[in-house]
């Protein structure tokens, strides 16, 4: 298991676990990051990570991405 920030660009990964405080977990779940779901890193620019999750493109901060374990 590793944080999403270490994933290769363009590679599809399965989310194993969401970490962080309960409010952070809920926010990520509302965006579509749920255990068992797939996530693909599109690009990493600056302090943001752009990912495809559930047919949507979402930009999240590097700090948030580190709470998503794949």
CSV table of N, CA and C in Angstrom, one decimal:
chain,number,residue,atom,x,y,z
A,1,UNK,N,0.8,-1.2,0.0
A,1,UNK,CA,0.0,0.0,0.0
A,1,UNK,C,0.9,1.2,0.0
A,2,UNK,N,0.5,2.2,-0.8
A,2,UNK,CA,1.3,3.5,-0.9
A,2,UNK,C,0.3,4.6,-1.1
A,3,UNK,N,0.8,5.9,-0.8
A,3,UNK,CA,-0.1,7.0,-1.1
A,3,UNK,C,-0.2,7.3,-2.6
A,4,UNK,N,-1.3,7.9,-2.9
A,4,UNK,CA,-1.6,8.3,-4.3
A,4,UNK,C,-0.5,9.1,-5.0
A,5,UNK,N,0.2,9.9,-4.2
A,5,UNK,CA,1.2,10.8,-4.7
A,5,UNK,C,2.4,10.0,-5.3
A,6,UNK,N,2.5,8.7,-5.0
A,6,UNK,CA,3.6,7.9,-5.5
A,6,UNK,C,3.2,7.1,-6.8
A,7,UNK,N,1.9,7.2,-7.2
A,7,UNK,CA,1.4,6.5,-8.3
A,7,UNK,C,2.0,7.0,-9.6
A,8,UNK,N,2.1,6.1,-10.6
A,8,UNK,CA,2.6,6.5,-11.9
A,8,UNK,C,1.5,7.2,-12.7
A,9,UNK,N,1.9,8.2,-13.5
A,9,UNK,CA,0.9,8.9,-14.3
A,9,UNK,C,0.4,8.0,-15.3
A,10,UNK,N,-0.9,8.0,-15.5
A,10,UNK,CA,-1.6,7.2,-16.5
A,10,UNK,C,-1.9,5.7,-16.1
A,11,UNK,N,-1.5,5.3,-14.9
A,11,UNK,CA,-1.7,4.0,-14.5
A,11,UNK,C,-3.0,3.9,-13.6
A,12,UNK,N,-3.9,3.0,-13.9
A,12,UNK,CA,-5.1,2.9,-13.1
A,12,UNK,C,-4.8,2.1,-11.8
A,13,UNK,N,-5.3,2.6,-10.7
A,13,UNK,CA,-5.0,2.0,-9.4
A,13,UNK,C,-6.3,1.8,-8.6
A,14,UNK,N,-6.4,0.9,-7.7
A,14,UNK,CA,-7.5,0.6,-6.9
A,14,UNK,C,-7.3,1.3,-5.5
A,15,UNK,N,-8.3,2.0,-5.0
A,15,UNK,CA,-8.1,2.7,-3.7
A,15,UNK,C,-8.3,1.6,-2.6
A,16,UNK,N,-7.3,1.5,-1.7
A,16,UNK,CA,-7.4,0.5,-0.7
A,16,UNK,C,-8.0,1.1,0.6
A,17,UNK,N,-7.6,2.4,0.9
A,17,UNK,CA,-8.0,3.0,2.2
A,17,UNK,C,-7.9,4.5,2.1
A,18,UNK,N,-8.8,5.2,2.8
A,18,UNK,CA,-8.8,6.6,2.9
A,18,UNK,C,-8.4,7.0,4.3
A,19,UNK,N,-7.4,7.8,4.5
A,19,UNK,CA,-7.0,8.2,5.8
A,19,UNK,C,-7.4,9.6,6.2
A,20,UNK,N,-7.0,10.1,7.3
A,20,UNK,CA,-7.3,11.4,7.7
A,20,UNK,C,-8.5,11.5,8.7
A,21,UNK,N,-8.8,12.8,9.1
A,21,UNK,CA,-9.9,13.0,10.1
A,21,UNK,C,-11.2,12.6,9.4
A,22,UNK,N,-12.2,12.4,10.2
A,22,UNK,CA,-13.5,12.0,9.7
A,22,UNK,C,-14.1,13.0,8.7
A,23,UNK,N,-13.9,14.3,8.9
A,23,UNK,CA,-14.4,15.3,8.0
A,23,UNK,C,-13.7,15.3,6.6
A,24,UNK,N,-12.4,15.0,6.7
A,24,UNK,CA,-11.6,14.9,5.5
A,24,UNK,C,-12.0,13.6,4.7
A,25,UNK,N,-12.2,12.5,5.4
A,25,UNK,CA,-12.6,11.3,4.8
A,25,UNK,C,-14.0,11.5,4.1
A,26,UNK,N,-14.9,12.1,4.8
A,26,UNK,CA,-16.2,12.3,4.2
A,26,UNK,C,-16.1,13.2,2.9
A,27,UNK,N,-15.3,14.2,3.0
A,27,UNK,CA,-15.1,15.1,1.8
A,27,UNK,C,-14.6,14.3,0.6
A,28,UNK,N,-13.6,13.5,0.8
A,28,UNK,CA,-13.0,12.7,-0.2
A,28,UNK,C,-14.0,11.7,-0.8
A,29,UNK,N,-14.8,11.1,0.1
A,29,UNK,CA,-15.9,10.1,-0.3
A,29,UNK,C,-16.9,10.9,-1.2
A,30,UNK,N,-17.3,12.1,-0.8
A,30,UNK,CA,-18.2,12.9,-1.6
A,30,UNK,C,-17.7,13.2,-3.0
A,31,UNK,N,-16.4,13.3,-3.1
A,31,UNK,CA,-15.7,13.5,-4.4
A,31,UNK,C,-15.7,12.2,-5.3
A,32,UNK,N,-15.9,11.1,-4.6
A,32,UNK,CA,-15.9,9.8,-5.3
A,32,UNK,C,-14.7,8.9,-5.0
A,33,UNK,N,-13.9,9.3,-4.0
A,33,UNK,CA,-12.8,8.5,-3.6
A,33,UNK,C,-13.3,7.5,-2.5
A,34,UNK,N,-13.6,6.3,-2.9
A,34,UNK,CA,-14.0,5.3,-2.0
A,34,UNK,C,-13.2,4.0,-2.1
A,35,UNK,N,-13.0,3.3,-1.0
A,35,UNK,CA,-12.2,2.1,-1.0
A,35,UNK,C,-12.8,1.1,-2.0
A,36,UNK,N,-12.0,0.5,-2.9
A,36,UNK,CA,-12.4,-0.4,-3.9
A,36,UNK,C,-12.7,0.3,-5.2
A,37,UNK,N,-12.7,1.6,-5.2
A,37,UNK,CA,-12.9,2.3,-6.5
A,37,UNK,C,-11.6,2.5,-7.2
A,38,UNK,N,-11.7,2.8,-8.5
A,38,UNK,CA,-10.4,3.0,-9.3
A,38,UNK,C,-10.1,4.5,-9.4
A,39,UNK,N,-8.8,4.8,-9.5
A,39,UNK,CA,-8.4,6.1,-9.6
A,39,UNK,C,-7.1,6.1,-10.6
A,40,UNK,N,-7.1,7.1,-11.5
A,40,UNK,CA,-5.9,7.2,-12.4
A,40,UNK,C,-5.4,8.6,-12.3
A,41,UNK,N,-4.1,8.7,-12.1
A,41,UNK,CA,-3.4,10.0,-12.0
A,41,UNK,C,-3.2,10.5,-13.4
A,42,UNK,N,-3.7,11.7,-13.7
A,42,UNK,CA,-3.6,12.3,-15.0
A,42,UNK,C,-2.3,13.1,-15.1
A,43,UNK,N,-2.0,14.0,-14.1
A,43,UNK,CA,-0.8,14.8,-14.1
A,43,UNK,C,-0.6,15.3,-12.7
A,44,UNK,N,0.6,15.7,-12.4
A,44,UNK,CA,0.9,16.3,-11.1
A,44,UNK,C,1.6,17.7,-11.5
A,45,UNK,N,0.9,18.8,-11.1
A,45,UNK,CA,1.5,20.1,-11.4
A,45,UNK,C,1.5,20.9,-10.2
A,46,UNK,N,2.6,21.6,-9.9
A,46,UNK,CA,2.7,22.4,-8.7
A,46,UNK,C,2.4,21.5,-7.5
A,47,UNK,N,1.5,22.0,-6.6
A,47,UNK,CA,1.2,21.2,-5.4
A,47,UNK,C,-0.1,20.4,-5.6
A,48,UNK,N,-0.6,20.3,-6.8
A,48,UNK,CA,-1.9,19.6,-7.1
A,48,UNK,C,-1.7,18.3,-7.8
A,49,UNK,N,-2.6,17.4,-7.6
A,49,UNK,CA,-2.7,16.2,-8.4
A,49,UNK,C,-4.0,16.1,-9.1
A,50,UNK,N,-4.0,15.9,-10.4
A,50,UNK,CA,-5.2,15.8,-11.2
A,50,UNK,C,-5.4,14.3,-11.5
A,51,UNK,N,-6.6,13.9,-11.1
A,51,UNK,CA,-6.9,12.4,-11.2
A,51,UNK,C,-8.3,12.2,-11.9
A,52,UNK,N,-8.4,11.0,-12.5
A,52,UNK,CA,-9.7,10.6,-13.0
A,52,UNK,C,-10.3,9.6,-12.0
A,53,UNK,N,-11.5,9.9,-11.5
A,53,UNK,CA,-12.2,9.1,-10.6
A,53,UNK,C,-13.7,9.1,-10.9
A,54,UNK,N,-14.2,7.9,-11.1
A,54,UNK,CA,-15.7,7.8,-11.4
A,54,UNK,C,-16.0,8.7,-12.6
A,55,UNK,N,-15.3,8.6,-13.7
A,55,UNK,CA,-15.6,9.3,-15.0
A,55,UNK,C,-15.5,10.8,-14.8
A,56,UNK,N,-14.9,11.3,-13.7
A,56,UNK,CA,-14.7,12.7,-13.5
A,56,UNK,C,-13.2,13.1,-13.3
A,57,UNK,N,-12.8,14.3,-13.8
A,57,UNK,CA,-11.5,14.8,-13.5
A,57,UNK,C,-11.5,15.7,-12.3
A,58,UNK,N,-10.7,15.4,-11.4
A,58,UNK,CA,-10.7,16.2,-10.1
A,58,UNK,C,-9.3,16.6,-9.8
A,59,UNK,N,-9.1,17.8,-9.3
A,59,UNK,CA,-7.8,18.3,-8.9
A,59,UNK,C,-7.8,18.3,-7.3
A,60,UNK,N,-6.9,17.7,-6.7
A,60,UNK,CA,-6.8,17.7,-5.3
A,60,UNK,C,-5.4,18.1,-4.9
A,61,UNK,N,-5.2,18.6,-3.7
A,61,UNK,CA,-3.9,19.0,-3.2
A,61,UNK,C,-3.1,17.8,-2.9
A,62,UNK,N,-1.8,18.0,-2.9
A,62,UNK,CA,-0.8,16.9,-2.6
A,62,UNK,C,-1.1,16.3,-1.2
A,63,UNK,N,-1.5,17.2,-0.3
A,63,UNK,CA,-1.8,16.7,1.1
A,63,UNK,C,-2.9,15.8,1.1
A,64,UNK,N,-4.0,16.1,0.4
A,64,UNK,CA,-5.2,15.3,0.3
A,64,UNK,C,-4.8,13.9,-0.4
A,65,UNK,N,-4.0,14.0,-1.5
A,65,UNK,CA,-3.6,12.8,-2.2
A,65,UNK,C,-2.8,11.9,-1.3
A,66,UNK,N,-2.1,12.4,-0.4
A,66,UNK,CA,-1.3,11.5,0.5
A,66,UNK,C,-2.2,10.7,1.5
A,67,UNK,N,-3.4,11.2,1.7
A,67,UNK,CA,-4.4,10.4,2.6
A,67,UNK,C,-5.1,9.3,1.8
A,68,UNK,N,-4.9,9.3,0.5
A,68,UNK,CA,-5.6,8.2,-0.3
A,68,UNK,C,-4.5,7.1,-0.5
A,69,UNK,N,-4.8,5.9,0.0
A,69,UNK,CA,-3.8,4.8,-0.1
A,69,UNK,C,-4.3,3.9,-1.2
A,70,UNK,N,-3.3,3.5,-2.1
A,70,UNK,CA,-3.6,2.6,-3.2
A,70,UNK,C,-2.8,1.3,-3.1
